[in-house]
PDB file of C-alpha atoms in Angstrom:
ATOM      1  CA  MET A   7     -61.510 -10.770  27.177  1.00  0.00           C
ATOM      2  CA  THR A   8     -59.871 -13.818  25.599  1.00  0.00           C
ATOM      3  CA  ASN A   9     -57.582 -16.614  26.720  1.00  0.00           C
ATOM      4  CA  ALA A  10     -55.481 -16.535  23.523  1.00  0.00           C
ATOM      5  CA  PRO A  11     -53.054 -13.717  22.755  1.00  0.00           C
ATOM      6  CA  ALA A  12     -53.549 -11.480  19.739  1.00  0.00           C
ATOM      7  CA  SER A  13     -49.873 -10.671  19.216  1.00  0.00           C
ATOM      8  CA  ALA A  14     -50.503  -7.491  17.263  1.00  0.00           C
ATOM      9  CA  ARG A  15     -52.139  -5.978  20.340  1.00  0.00           C
ATOM     10  CA  PHE A  16     -48.788  -6.136  22.170  1.00  0.00           C
ATOM     11  CA  ALA A  17     -46.632  -4.743  19.345  1.00  0.00           C
ATOM     12  CA  HIS A  18     -46.670  -1.270  20.921  1.00  0.00           C
ATOM     13  CA  VAL A  19     -45.642  -2.401  24.421  1.00  0.00           C
ATOM     14  CA  THR A  20     -42.335  -1.066  25.735  1.00  0.00           C
ATOM     15  CA  ASP A  21     -42.817  -1.680  29.488  1.00  0.00           C
ATOM     16  CA  TRP A  22     -43.757  -5.118  30.836  1.00  0.00           C
ATOM     17  CA  VAL A  23     -44.991  -5.161  34.442  1.00  0.00           C
ATOM     18  CA  PHE A  24     -45.359  -8.396  36.412  1.00  0.00           C
ATOM     19  CA  ASP A  25     -46.869  -9.154  39.769  1.00  0.00           C
ATOM     20  CA  LEU A  26     -44.832 -11.702  41.724  1.00  0.00           C
ATOM     21  CA  ASP A  27     -46.772 -14.187  43.851  1.00  0.00           C
ATOM     22  CA  ASN A  28     -48.861 -16.686  41.857  1.00  0.00           C
ATOM     23  CA  THR A  29     -47.954 -14.778  38.682  1.00  0.00           C
ATOM     24  CA  LEU A  30     -44.262 -15.266  37.930  1.00  0.00           C
ATOM     25  CA  TYR A  31     -44.339 -18.637  39.653  1.00  0.00           C
ATOM     26  CA  PRO A  32     -47.290 -21.038  39.245  1.00  0.00           C
ATOM     27  CA  HIS A  33     -50.049 -21.257  41.793  1.00  0.00           C
ATOM     28  CA  HIS A  34     -49.492 -24.990  42.239  1.00  0.00           C
ATOM     29  CA  SER A  35     -46.009 -24.416  43.710  1.00  0.00           C
ATOM     30  CA  ASN A  36     -47.952 -23.287  46.803  1.00  0.00           C
ATOM     31  CA  LEU A  37     -45.141 -20.957  47.912  1.00  0.00           C
ATOM     32  CA  PHE A  38     -47.536 -18.309  49.180  1.00  0.00           C
ATOM     33  CA  SER A  39     -49.122 -20.842  51.542  1.00  0.00           C
ATOM     34  CA  GLN A  40     -45.925 -20.659  53.614  1.00  0.00           C
ATOM     35  CA  ILE A  41     -46.284 -16.880  53.886  1.00  0.00           C
ATOM     36  CA  ASP A  42     -49.950 -17.280  54.765  1.00  0.00           C
ATOM     37  CA  VAL A  43     -49.091 -19.608  57.653  1.00  0.00           C
ATOM     38  CA  LYS A  44     -46.391 -17.221  58.867  1.00  0.00           C
ATOM     39  CA  MET A  45     -48.844 -14.303  58.826  1.00  0.00           C
ATOM     40  CA  THR A  46     -51.347 -16.271  60.902  1.00  0.00           C
ATOM     41  CA  ALA A  47     -48.599 -17.142  63.391  1.00  0.00           C
ATOM     42  CA  TYR A  48     -47.565 -13.478  63.574  1.00  0.00           C
ATOM     43  CA  VAL A  49     -51.115 -12.346  64.349  1.00  0.00           C
ATOM     44  CA  SER A  50     -51.511 -15.141  66.881  1.00  0.00           C
ATOM     45  CA  GLU A  51     -48.309 -14.208  68.723  1.00  0.00           C
ATOM     46  CA  LEU A  52     -48.906 -10.470  68.542  1.00  0.00           C
ATOM     47  CA  LEU A  53     -52.434 -10.577  69.961  1.00  0.00           C
ATOM     48  CA  GLN A  54     -52.191 -13.800  71.966  1.00  0.00           C
ATOM     49  CA  LEU A  55     -55.004 -15.393  69.994  1.00  0.00           C
ATOM     50  CA  PRO A  56     -55.665 -19.066  69.238  1.00  0.00           C
ATOM     51  CA  ARG A  57     -54.691 -20.019  65.698  1.00  0.00           C
ATOM     52  CA  ASP A  58     -58.262 -20.220  64.376  1.00  0.00           C
ATOM     53  CA  GLU A  59     -59.131 -16.767  65.725  1.00  0.00           C
ATOM     54  CA  ALA A  60     -55.860 -15.337  64.436  1.00  0.00           C
ATOM     55  CA  ARG A  61     -56.511 -16.707  60.970  1.00  0.00           C
ATOM     56  CA  LYS A  62     -60.027 -15.277  60.908  1.00  0.00           C
ATOM     57  CA  LEU A  63     -58.699 -11.853  61.921  1.00  0.00           C
ATOM     58  CA  GLN A  64     -55.886 -12.081  59.375  1.00  0.00           C
ATOM     59  CA  LYS A  65     -58.399 -12.609  56.570  1.00  0.00           C
ATOM     60  CA  GLU A  66     -60.555  -9.747  57.833  1.00  0.00           C
ATOM     61  CA  LEU A  67     -57.532  -7.448  57.805  1.00  0.00           C
ATOM     62  CA  TYR A  68     -56.661  -8.512  54.262  1.00  0.00           C
ATOM     63  CA  LYS A  69     -60.210  -7.837  53.094  1.00  0.00           C
ATOM     64  CA  ASP A  70     -60.552  -4.484  54.861  1.00  0.00           C
ATOM     65  CA  TYR A  71     -57.046  -3.058  54.326  1.00  0.00           C
ATOM     66  CA  GLY A  72     -55.687  -4.731  51.179  1.00  0.00           C
ATOM     67  CA  THR A  73     -52.917  -6.567  53.041  1.00  0.00           C
ATOM     68  CA  THR A  74     -52.553  -8.092  56.478  1.00  0.00           C
ATOM     69  CA  LEU A  75     -49.594  -5.773  57.052  1.00  0.00           C
ATOM     70  CA  ASN A  76     -51.626  -2.668  56.289  1.00  0.00           C
ATOM     71  CA  GLY A  77     -54.329  -3.773  58.702  1.00  0.00           C
ATOM     72  CA  LEU A  78     -51.896  -4.576  61.507  1.00  0.00           C
ATOM     73  CA  MET A  79     -50.202  -1.219  61.077  1.00  0.00           C
ATOM     74  CA  ALA A  80     -53.528   0.630  61.125  1.00  0.00           C
ATOM     75  CA  ARG A  81     -54.954  -1.169  64.121  1.00  0.00           C
ATOM     76  CA  HIS A  82     -51.901  -2.118  66.149  1.00  0.00           C
ATOM     77  CA  GLY A  83     -49.024   0.077  64.966  1.00  0.00           C
ATOM     78  CA  ILE A  84     -46.658  -2.813  64.240  1.00  0.00           C
ATOM     79  CA  ASP A  85     -43.142  -2.449  62.828  1.00  0.00           C
ATOM     80  CA  PRO A  86     -43.489  -3.271  59.112  1.00  0.00           C
ATOM     81  CA  ASP A  87     -39.865  -4.407  58.788  1.00  0.00           C
ATOM     82  CA  ASP A  88     -40.320  -6.934  61.573  1.00  0.00           C
ATOM     83  CA  PHE A  89     -43.475  -8.284  59.927  1.00  0.00           C
ATOM     84  CA  LEU A  90     -41.959  -8.501  56.441  1.00  0.00           C
ATOM     85  CA  ASN A  91     -38.815 -10.232  57.679  1.00  0.00           C
ATOM     86  CA  LYS A  92     -40.744 -12.845  59.656  1.00  0.00           C
ATOM     87  CA  VAL A  93     -43.422 -13.725  57.116  1.00  0.00           C
ATOM     88  CA  HIS A  94     -40.913 -14.053  54.254  1.00  0.00           C
ATOM     89  CA  ASP A  95     -38.652 -16.429  56.190  1.00  0.00           C
ATOM     90  CA  ILE A  96     -39.679 -19.359  53.990  1.00  0.00           C
ATOM     91  CA  ASP A  97     -38.292 -22.223  51.881  1.00  0.00           C
ATOM     92  CA  TYR A  98     -37.903 -20.970  48.300  1.00  0.00           C
ATOM     93  CA  THR A  99     -36.967 -24.405  46.926  1.00  0.00           C
ATOM     94  CA  TRP A 100     -40.705 -25.032  46.621  1.00  0.00           C
ATOM     95  CA  VAL A 101     -40.448 -22.998  43.388  1.00  0.00           C
ATOM     96  CA  ASP A 102     -38.905 -24.787  40.414  1.00  0.00           C
ATOM     97  CA  PRO A 103     -36.547 -22.888  38.087  1.00  0.00           C
ATOM     98  CA  ASN A 104     -38.296 -21.900  34.853  1.00  0.00           C
ATOM     99  CA  PRO A 105     -35.809 -21.488  31.990  1.00  0.00           C
ATOM    100  CA  ALA A 106     -38.601 -21.082  29.422  1.00  0.00           C
ATOM    101  CA  LEU A 107     -40.047 -18.153  31.340  1.00  0.00           C
ATOM    102  CA  GLY A 108     -36.590 -16.643  31.700  1.00  0.00           C
ATOM    103  CA  ASP A 109     -35.950 -16.893  27.962  1.00  0.00           C
ATOM    104  CA  ALA A 110     -39.323 -15.300  27.178  1.00  0.00           C
ATOM    105  CA  ILE A 111     -38.902 -12.393  29.606  1.00  0.00           C
ATOM    106  CA  LYS A 112     -35.351 -11.758  28.415  1.00  0.00           C
ATOM    107  CA  ALA A 113     -36.562 -11.597  24.806  1.00  0.00           C
ATOM    108  CA  LEU A 114     -39.336  -9.068  25.450  1.00  0.00           C
ATOM    109  CA  PRO A 115     -38.532  -5.703  23.858  1.00  0.00           C
ATOM    110  CA  GLY A 116     -38.226  -2.838  26.321  1.00  0.00           C
ATOM    111  CA  ARG A 117     -38.108  -2.707  30.117  1.00  0.00           C
ATOM    112  CA  LYS A 118     -39.365  -5.306  32.577  1.00  0.00           C
ATOM    113  CA  PHE A 119     -40.476  -4.704  36.156  1.00  0.00           C
ATOM    114  CA  ILE A 120     -41.691  -6.704  39.135  1.00  0.00           C
ATOM    115  CA  PHE A 121     -44.496  -4.829  40.926  1.00  0.00           C
ATOM    116  CA  THR A 122     -45.381  -6.602  44.176  1.00  0.00           C
ATOM    117  CA  ASN A 123     -47.197  -6.113  47.460  1.00  0.00           C
ATOM    118  CA  GLY A 124     -44.363  -8.105  49.032  1.00  0.00           C
ATOM    119  CA  ASP A 125     -40.931  -6.723  49.820  1.00  0.00           C
ATOM    120  CA  ARG A 126     -37.835  -6.525  47.616  1.00  0.00           C
ATOM    121  CA  GLY A 127     -35.987  -9.306  49.425  1.00  0.00           C
ATOM    122  CA  HIS A 128     -38.843 -11.747  48.861  1.00  0.00           C
ATOM    123  CA  ALA A 129     -39.100 -10.732  45.202  1.00  0.00           C
ATOM    124  CA  GLU A 130     -35.360 -11.106  44.659  1.00  0.00           C
ATOM    125  CA  ARG A 131     -35.185 -14.526  46.330  1.00  0.00           C
ATOM    126  CA  THR A 132     -38.189 -15.792  44.390  1.00  0.00           C
ATOM    127  CA  ALA A 133     -36.991 -14.463  41.035  1.00  0.00           C
ATOM    128  CA  ARG A 134     -33.488 -15.824  41.682  1.00  0.00           C
ATOM    129  CA  GLN A 135     -34.934 -19.271  42.425  1.00  0.00           C
ATOM    130  CA  LEU A 136     -36.918 -19.088  39.182  1.00  0.00           C
ATOM    131  CA  GLY A 137     -33.748 -18.099  37.322  1.00  0.00           C
ATOM    132  CA  ILE A 138     -35.245 -14.851  36.020  1.00  0.00           C
ATOM    133  CA  LEU A 139     -33.950 -12.133  38.375  1.00  0.00           C
ATOM    134  CA  ASP A 140     -31.311 -10.776  35.985  1.00  0.00           C
ATOM    135  CA  HIS A 141     -33.922 -10.095  33.287  1.00  0.00           C
ATOM    136  CA  PHE A 142     -35.692  -7.318  35.232  1.00  0.00           C
ATOM    137  CA  ASP A 143     -34.803  -3.649  35.237  1.00  0.00           C
ATOM    138  CA  ASP A 144     -36.158  -3.034  38.738  1.00  0.00           C
ATOM    139  CA  ILE A 145     -38.497  -4.179  41.496  1.00  0.00           C
ATOM    140  CA  PHE A 146     -41.229  -1.932  42.874  1.00  0.00           C
ATOM    141  CA  ASP A 147     -42.162  -3.343  46.265  1.00  0.00           C
ATOM    142  CA  ILE A 148     -44.429  -2.481  49.186  1.00  0.00           C
ATOM    143  CA  VAL A 149     -41.700  -0.308  50.738  1.00  0.00           C
ATOM    144  CA  ALA A 150     -41.301   1.726  47.537  1.00  0.00           C
ATOM    145  CA  ALA A 151     -45.099   2.098  47.628  1.00  0.00           C
ATOM    146  CA  ASP A 152     -44.877   3.654  51.117  1.00  0.00           C
ATOM    147  CA  LEU A 153     -46.620   0.511  52.423  1.00  0.00           C
ATOM    148  CA  MET A 154     -49.789   1.258  50.438  1.00  0.00           C
ATOM    149  CA  PRO A 155     -50.696  -1.967  48.594  1.00  0.00           C
ATOM    150  CA  LYS A 156     -52.273  -2.589  45.239  1.00  0.00           C
ATOM    151  CA  PRO A 157     -55.020  -1.954  44.178  1.00  0.00           C
ATOM    152  CA  ALA A 158     -54.735   1.598  45.585  1.00  0.00           C
ATOM    153  CA  ARG A 159     -54.603   4.133  42.740  1.00  0.00           C
ATOM    154  CA  GLU A 160     -51.836   6.149  44.390  1.00  0.00           C
ATOM    155  CA  THR A 161     -49.555   3.098  44.377  1.00  0.00           C
ATOM    156  CA  TYR A 162     -49.819   2.708  40.615  1.00  0.00           C
ATOM    157  CA  ASP A 163     -49.327   6.436  40.161  1.00  0.00           C
ATOM    158  CA  LYS A 164     -46.180   6.237  42.268  1.00  0.00           C
ATOM    159  CA  PHE A 165     -44.846   3.317  40.221  1.00  0.00           C
ATOM    160  CA  VAL A 166     -45.618   4.988  36.893  1.00  0.00           C
ATOM    161  CA  GLY A 167     -44.099   8.276  38.035  1.00  0.00           C
ATOM    162  CA  LEU A 168     -40.955   6.763  39.530  1.00  0.00           C
ATOM    163  CA  HIS A 169     -40.112   4.738  36.431  1.00  0.00           C
ATOM    164  CA  ARG A 170     -41.564   7.158  33.873  1.00  0.00           C
ATOM    165  CA  VAL A 171     -43.816   4.470  32.456  1.00  0.00           C
ATOM    166  CA  ASP A 172     -46.006   5.490  29.528  1.00  0.00           C
ATOM    167  CA  ALA A 173     -49.070   3.510  30.615  1.00  0.00           C
ATOM    168  CA  PRO A 174     -50.666   3.172  27.151  1.00  0.00           C
ATOM    169  CA  ARG A 175     -47.429   1.492  26.052  1.00  0.00           C
ATOM    170  CA  ALA A 176     -47.317  -0.923  28.996  1.00  0.00           C
ATOM    171  CA  ALA A 177     -48.745  -4.343  29.831  1.00  0.00           C
ATOM    172  CA  MET A 178     -49.577  -5.621  33.339  1.00  0.00           C
ATOM    173  CA  PHE A 179     -49.670  -9.281  34.384  1.00  0.00           C
ATOM    174  CA  GLU A 180     -51.519 -10.181  37.610  1.00  0.00           C
ATOM    175  CA  ASP A 181     -53.239 -13.087  39.355  1.00  0.00           C
ATOM    176  CA  LEU A 182     -55.947 -10.844  40.871  1.00  0.00           C
ATOM    177  CA  ALA A 183     -58.392  -9.134  38.548  1.00  0.00           C
ATOM    178  CA  ARG A 184     -58.995  -6.341  41.071  1.00  0.00           C
ATOM    179  CA  ASN A 185     -55.335  -5.362  40.718  1.00  0.00           C
ATOM    180  CA  LEU A 186     -55.823  -4.861  36.974  1.00  0.00           C
ATOM    181  CA  SER A 187     -58.569  -2.263  37.335  1.00  0.00           C
ATOM    182  CA  VAL A 188     -56.284   0.779  37.695  1.00  0.00           C
ATOM    183  CA  PRO A 189     -53.813  -0.408  35.016  1.00  0.00           C
ATOM    184  CA  LYS A 190     -56.732  -0.792  32.617  1.00  0.00           C
ATOM    185  CA  LEU A 191     -57.946   2.690  33.520  1.00  0.00           C
ATOM    186  CA  LEU A 192     -54.462   4.054  32.856  1.00  0.00           C
ATOM    187  CA  GLY A 193     -54.450   2.476  29.399  1.00  0.00           C
ATOM    188  CA  MET A 194     -52.315  -0.628  29.969  1.00  0.00           C
ATOM    189  CA  MET A 195     -52.930  -4.002  28.363  1.00  0.00           C
ATOM    190  CA  THR A 196     -54.023  -6.359  31.142  1.00  0.00           C
ATOM    191  CA  VAL A 197     -53.411 -10.098  31.493  1.00  0.00           C
ATOM    192  CA  LEU A 198     -54.889 -12.255  34.264  1.00  0.00           C
ATOM    193  CA  ILE A 199     -52.792 -15.261  35.300  1.00  0.00           C
ATOM    194  CA  VAL A 200     -54.862 -18.182  36.601  1.00  0.00           C
ATOM    195  CA  PRO A 201     -53.848 -21.608  37.971  1.00  0.00           C
ATOM    196  CA  ASN A 202     -52.760 -24.282  35.486  1.00  0.00           C
ATOM    197  CA  ASN A 203     -55.744 -26.140  34.031  1.00  0.00           C
ATOM    198  CA  PHE A 204     -57.835 -23.405  35.583  1.00  0.00           C
ATOM    199  CA  GLU A 205     -61.249 -24.479  34.348  1.00  0.00           C
ATOM    200  CA  PRO A 206     -62.342 -26.154  37.624  1.00  0.00           C
ATOM    201  CA  THR A 207     -61.444 -23.057  39.670  1.00  0.00           C
ATOM    202  CA  PHE A 208     -62.311 -20.402  37.107  1.00  0.00           C
ATOM    203  CA  SER A 209     -65.779 -19.800  38.586  1.00  0.00           C
ATOM    204  CA  GLU A 210     -64.223 -19.335  42.005  1.00  0.00           C
ATOM    205  CA  ILE A 211     -61.825 -16.732  40.586  1.00  0.00           C
ATOM    206  CA  TRP A 212     -64.665 -14.704  39.092  1.00  0.00           C
ATOM    207  CA  GLU A 213     -66.841 -15.089  42.187  1.00  0.00           C
ATOM    208  CA  ARG A 214     -64.017 -13.405  44.091  1.00  0.00           C
ATOM    209  CA  ASP A 215     -63.364 -10.675  41.515  1.00  0.00           C
ATOM    210  CA  ALA A 216     -66.378 -10.819  39.209  1.00  0.00           C
ATOM    211  CA  GLU A 217     -66.928  -7.069  39.164  1.00  0.00           C
ATOM    212  CA  PHE A 218     -63.509  -6.549  37.566  1.00  0.00           C
ATOM    213  CA  GLU A 219     -64.027  -8.867  34.582  1.00  0.00           C
ATOM    214  CA  ASP A 220     -64.188  -5.943  32.152  1.00  0.00           C
ATOM    215  CA  ASP A 221     -60.705  -4.831  33.274  1.00  0.00           C
ATOM    216  CA  VAL A 222     -59.088  -8.030  31.954  1.00  0.00           C
ATOM    217  CA  ASP A 223     -57.978  -8.128  28.311  1.00  0.00           C
ATOM    218  CA  PHE A 224     -56.497 -11.647  28.324  1.00  0.00           C
ATOM    219  CA  VAL A 225     -56.503 -14.731  30.543  1.00  0.00           C
ATOM    220  CA  THR A 226     -53.837 -17.440  30.573  1.00  0.00           C
ATOM    221  CA  ASP A 227     -52.765 -20.335  32.777  1.00  0.00           C
ATOM    222  CA  ASP A 228     -49.310 -20.482  31.125  1.00  0.00           C
ATOM    223  CA  LEU A 229     -47.342 -17.246  31.380  1.00  0.00           C
ATOM    224  CA  ALA A 230     -44.230 -18.548  29.586  1.00  0.00           C
ATOM    225  CA  GLY A 231     -46.346 -19.930  26.749  1.00  0.00           C
ATOM    226  CA  PHE A 232     -48.348 -16.715  26.489  1.00  0.00           C
ATOM    227  CA  LEU A 233     -45.202 -14.581  26.245  1.00  0.00           C
ATOM    228  CA  THR A 234     -43.618 -16.964  23.739  1.00  0.00           C
ATOM    229  CA  THR A 235     -46.672 -16.734  21.501  1.00  0.00           C
ATOM    230  CA  ILE A 236     -46.535 -12.943  21.650  1.00  0.00           C
ATOM    231  CA  LEU A 237     -42.840 -12.957  20.775  1.00  0.00           C
ATOM    232  CA  GLU A 238     -43.380 -15.127  17.701  1.00  0.00           C
ATOM    233  CA  ASP A 239     -45.208 -12.333  15.928  1.00  0.00           C
ATOM    234  CA  LEU A 240     -43.569  -9.220  17.364  1.00  0.00           C
ATOM    235  CA  PRO A 241     -41.435  -7.155  14.966  1.00  0.00           C
ATOM    236  CA  ARG A 242     -37.780  -8.170  15.098  1.00  0.00           C
TER     237      ARG A 242
END
């Protein structure tokens, strides 16, 4: 694992796969905090729980089922469309447009995908706000995954099969190391995106996902800069 790209190691890549939340936009934009609050409110209203109890349950569901949605479906049979619509009713102006990221993604050779545990509408609105939506070939969302979230192996298999991705010629960018375990197993290059100036929180990141450290090839706190550095040395 290194935090500086070795460009030659990406020369073979023809499919570039990006997580959405806290990956394509920076962690400090805090956009996901709005979704987090909405999910707590949803649990509170659904089960008539005080906010603190609802938040505790929400986190338990996330830990046990991979997503709050998955847990609520398993335990309470909720309508996933209702949940997704309500929790993604947020203010996207919290995310600043990122022309440098757009230029870098556009210049990457081959296909580009967003692969998210959120829904397509949320991914489209976020990518449009960033100014990068038009540079992607497709979005693989939680609905396309039959509501089975990353890091489930079958979800990656479904993505790879649907888009005919040759995994050893692909690279995956994620903010959670656990979500890079299957891509690494499949033969993808793996890049962990961490918060800007991540050193103070780096130990917290590994405490959360320490067992997956070996599944991470590269670490960066600047996705646009990382991609630009790769592009400088890729064959033209």
